[in-house]
Amino acid sequence: MSEARLVGMPPRSSAQAVYAQIADDLRSQIDDGRLAPGEQLPTEQALSDKFDVTRTTVRQALTLLKNEGLVVPSRPRGYFVRKVQRSIFRPQAEFRPRPSSPEMDQWMEEQAQEGRVPSQTITVEIVTPPPVVASRLKLQEGELAVVRRRVRYLDGEPFNLNDSYFPLGLVNNSEIVTPHDIQRGANEVLSELGARQVRAIDEIEVRMPSPVESDRLELGPGVPVAVLRSTGYTKDGQPVRSVVTILPGTRHVIMFERDRPVDSGR
Amino acid sequence: MSEARLVGMPPRSSAQAVYAQIADDLRSQIDDGRLAPGEQLPTEQALSDKFDVTRTTVRQALTLLKNEGLVVPSRPRGYFVRKVQRSIFRPQAEFRPRPSSPEMDQWMEEQAQEGRVPSQTITVEIVTPPPVVASRLKLQEGELAVVRRRVRYLDGEPFNLNDSYFPLGLVNNSEIVTPHDIQRGANEVLSELGARQVRAIDEIEVRMPSPVESDRLELGPGVPVAVLRSTGYTKDGQPVRSVVTILPGTRHVIMFERDRPVDSGR
DNA sequence: GAGTGGTCTAGACCACGGG
DNA sequence: CCGTGGTCTAGACCACTCC
C-alpha cells in the first residue's frame, strides 16, 4: 500500500483498478455490518490518506458505491450508509373493501394502520394521453382522457406518483373529473356508468428514473424505480382505466396474492 | 460558450454545473430521437472541443448518463445510445398448462413462441437457506432446504437467475432433488407428496444489483434489477416452495392478471 | 498504428451548513 | 469559521480493438 507508483498507471499487476479495490473494501464493510446503516464513512480526505491516492481516485470509488445505492453523500457532513425502509404496496386495492374513514383512500388507510402519516395531493386534468396509455385504453389518435394525478407522501416525504387515466367519453360529467378523493371508490362510479371494472392486467417495468421523476420524488443517486401499469377492464373486455404508478425502489415492496384458477385444478 | 472562464469555478451564474448542462444536452437529443437507440455519441474528445471543457468534465457528464442507463460505453469504439428490448415474464407459470414439448419448461416454451432461442442450466444443492427464504418457508434455524438454481439464457445472453427453494424434509428422495427439468412440473411432484400448491404470494423489490449479480447477468452500468420472491402454499396454508428470481430491468416486463375475487362483488 | 475510453496525479476554487 | 463534498483544469500513461 506504500510502494512507489508511477503516474497514470492504473490496473498494475493486480488486475483491479485502485478505485475498485477501495470500493470493494468499503462495500464489504457495509455488507457485513462493520459499517451499519446510517453510519458515517471516513471522509474523502481520510480515505485519500489511508490508501495513499488522490482524492479524485477516492471519489471514483465513492461514486461507484453511490450509484450502487449503498451510500449517500450529505454535504457538508460526509458520506453515510444508506438506510432503507420499504413499505408494502398492494395493487389490488380496487377489489378490496373501501376504508372505514371517508377522508382516506385505500392506500392511506393501510399506511395509517402501519403507524405512518400519509397524505396526498390530487389534481385532475384533461389531456392527450401518452402513447402507451392511449394504446392500453384503446383510444384513437386525438381522443382525450381524464387523468387524476396523485402525489402521495409518507411522514412528509414524497412516496410515489400515481396517475389514473380514464377515457374522457366515459367519465365526463361524473365525479371522476373532480379534484377530490372519491369516497365510494372510482370503481363504484364506473359501475354507475355501466362500466364496472372486474379484471386488471398489471405490467411492471424497472429502470432508472428520469431527472424529472428523480426531482419530484426527491430520489438520491442509485435509486431505481418500478413503473407499474395497471389496466382495468369490464366483463366485456372494454378498458376503462389505466393507472401508472412510479414507485421508488428504496421505499416499496410490491405485493400480489394469487390463487389457482378454478378451472386448472386437474 | 467561448467566454473566458476562471479555473475551478463551476456553477457560475447559471446555477447548473457544466457537466450537468452537457448531460442535459445529450439527454434531450436521446429523448427526442435525434440520437436513436444504438447510435454512436460524439467521442469524449469531440465533446471536449465542442463545449470547451476538459475531458474530465465531459466524462462526468457521460458517467451521469451511463448511470441513468441511457448510454453504454463500448471500448474502444465509443459511447452508444442503449437499446432496450424487454420480454414478458409471467410469474403464474405453475397455474398454467404444462408445455407440449417435454424438453421445455413453461418459460422456455413461451420464449420460443416469441421467436427467441431459450436455454438454461440447472444445478441442485442442499443448503442452509438465506434468512428471508427460511422465514418464508417457516423453517427453524438450522433446517435445510433443497435449492434448484436456474440460469436462463435468451439468444445466448444471460436473462435471469431463478432459485427455487423447497423444505428438505418435504421433497427429499423425490424428483425435485435431481438436476434436470421436471417434465410434469414441480407442482405435480408436490401434489404426489401431498403438498399441492394452490396459492402464492409474490413480493417484488427493486434495487441496484450487487457486483456478483451484475457479473453473472452481464449487466452494464445503470441497469437495476427486480427481485421477485414467490412463496407457494398448500390449501392448508403450509409454505412448500420459495422462488427468488433476479430480473434485469432492461430485459423484462413482469406481468400479472387479476380477476375480482368472487366474494367481493357487492 | 491510430484512436477510443479507462485510470490516475496534483492542484485549484467553490457552496454550504453545523458548531 | 472551518471542514465537508462538488466542480474543474491540465496533464499523463494504459489496454483494447478495429483497420
Coordinates of N, CA and C (backbone and C1' of nucleotides) in Angstrom, one line a residue, chain C:
Chain C
dG1 P 3.8 0.7 -35.3 O5' 2.8 1.9 -35.8 C5' 2.5 1.9 -37.2 C4' 1.1 2.6 -37.3 C3' 0.9 3.8 -36.3 O3' 0.3 4.8 -37.1 C1' -0.8 2.2 -36.0
dA2 P 0.2 6.2 -36.6 O5' -1.3 6.4 -36.3 C5' -2.2 5.8 -37.3 C4' -3.7 5.9 -36.8 C3' -3.9 7.1 -35.9 O3' -5.2 7.6 -36.1 C1' -4.4 5.1 -34.7
dG3 P -5.6 9.1 -35.5 O5' -6.8 8.6 -34.5 C5' -7.8 7.7 -35.0 C4' -8.5 7.2 -33.8 C3' -8.8 8.2 -32.8 O3' -10.2 8.2 -32.4 C1' -7.9 6.3 -31.8
dT4 P -10.8 9.2 -31.4 O5' -11.5 8.3 -30.3 C5' -12.4 7.3 -30.7 C4' -12.5 6.3 -29.6 C3' -12.7 6.8 -28.2 O3' -14.1 6.9 -28.0 C1' -11.0 5.1 -28.3
dG5 P -14.6 7.9 -26.8 O5' -14.3 6.9 -25.5 C5' -15.1 5.8 -25.3 C4' -14.4 4.8 -24.4 C3' -14.6 5.2 -22.9 O3' -14.7 4.0 -22.1 C1' -12.3 5.1 -23.4
dG6 P -14.8 4.1 -20.5 O5' -13.3 3.7 -20.1 C5' -12.9 2.4 -20.0 C4' -11.8 2.2 -19.0 C3' -12.1 2.8 -17.6 O3' -11.6 1.9 -16.7 C1' -10.2 3.8 -18.5
dT7 P -11.7 2.3 -15.1 O5' -10.3 3.0 -14.8 C5' -9.2 2.2 -14.7 C4' -8.0 3.1 -14.4 C3' -8.1 3.8 -13.1 O3' -7.1 3.3 -12.3 C1' -7.3 5.3 -14.8
dC8 P -7.1 3.6 -10.7 O5' -6.2 5.0 -10.7 C5' -4.8 4.9 -11.0 C4' -4.3 6.3 -11.1 C3' -4.6 7.3 -10.0 O3' -3.5 7.2 -9.1 C1' -4.6 8.4 -12.1
dT9 P -3.4 8.3 -7.8 O5' -2.7 9.6 -8.5 C5' -1.5 9.4 -9.2 C4' -0.9 10.7 -9.6 C3' -0.9 11.8 -8.5 O3' 0.4 12.4 -8.5 C1' -2.0 12.6 -10.4
dA10 P 1.0 12.9 -7.1 O5' 0.7 14.5 -7.3 C5' 1.2 15.2 -8.4 C4' 0.6 16.6 -8.5 C3' 0.3 17.2 -7.1 O3' 0.9 18.4 -7.0 C1' -1.6 17.4 -8.4
dG11 P 1.0 19.2 -5.6 O5' -0.3 20.1 -5.7 C5' -0.2 21.3 -6.4 C4' -1.5 21.7 -7.2 C3' -2.4 22.6 -6.5 O3' -2.0 23.9 -6.5 C1' -3.5 21.0 -7.9
dA12 P -2.5 24.9 -5.4 O5' -3.9 25.4 -5.9 C5' -4.0 25.9 -7.2 C4' -5.4 26.1 -7.6 C3' -6.3 26.8 -6.6 O3' -6.4 28.2 -6.9 C1' -7.4 24.8 -7.5
dC13 P -6.9 29.2 -5.9 O5' -8.5 29.1 -6.0 C5' -9.1 29.4 -7.3 C4' -10.5 29.0 -7.2 C3' -11.3 29.7 -6.0 O3' -12.4 30.4 -6.6 C1' -11.7 27.3 -6.1
dC14 P -13.4 31.2 -5.7 O5' -14.6 30.2 -5.5 C5' -15.3 29.7 -6.6 C4' -16.3 28.7 -6.2 C3' -17.2 29.2 -5.0 O3' -18.5 29.5 -5.5 C1' -16.5 26.9 -4.7
dA15 P -19.5 30.2 -4.6 O5' -20.2 29.0 -3.9 C5' -20.9 28.1 -4.8 C4' -21.7 27.1 -4.0 C3' -22.7 27.7 -3.0 O3' -23.8 26.8 -2.9 C1' -21.0 26.4 -1.8
dC16 P -25.1 27.3 -2.1 O5' -24.9 26.5 -0.8 C5' -24.8 25.0 -0.8 C4' -24.4 24.6 0.5 C3' -25.1 25.2 1.7 O3' -25.9 24.2 2.2 C1' -22.8 25.0 2.1
dG17 P -27.2 24.6 3.1 O5' -26.9 23.9 4.5 C5' -26.3 22.6 4.5 C4' -25.5 22.5 5.8 C3' -26.3 23.0 7.0 O3' -26.0 22.1 8.1 C1' -24.2 24.1 6.9
dG18 P -27.0 21.7 9.1 O5' -26.2 21.4 10.4 C5' -25.2 20.3 10.3 C4' -24.0 20.7 11.2 C3' -24.4 21.1 12.6 O3' -23.6 20.4 13.5 C1' -23.1 22.8 11.6
dG19 P -23.6 20.6 15.0 O5' -22.4 21.5 15.3 C5' -21.0 21.0 15.4 C4' -20.1 22.1 15.7 C3' -20.2 22.7 17.2 O3' -18.9 23.0 17.7 C1' -20.6 24.4 15.6

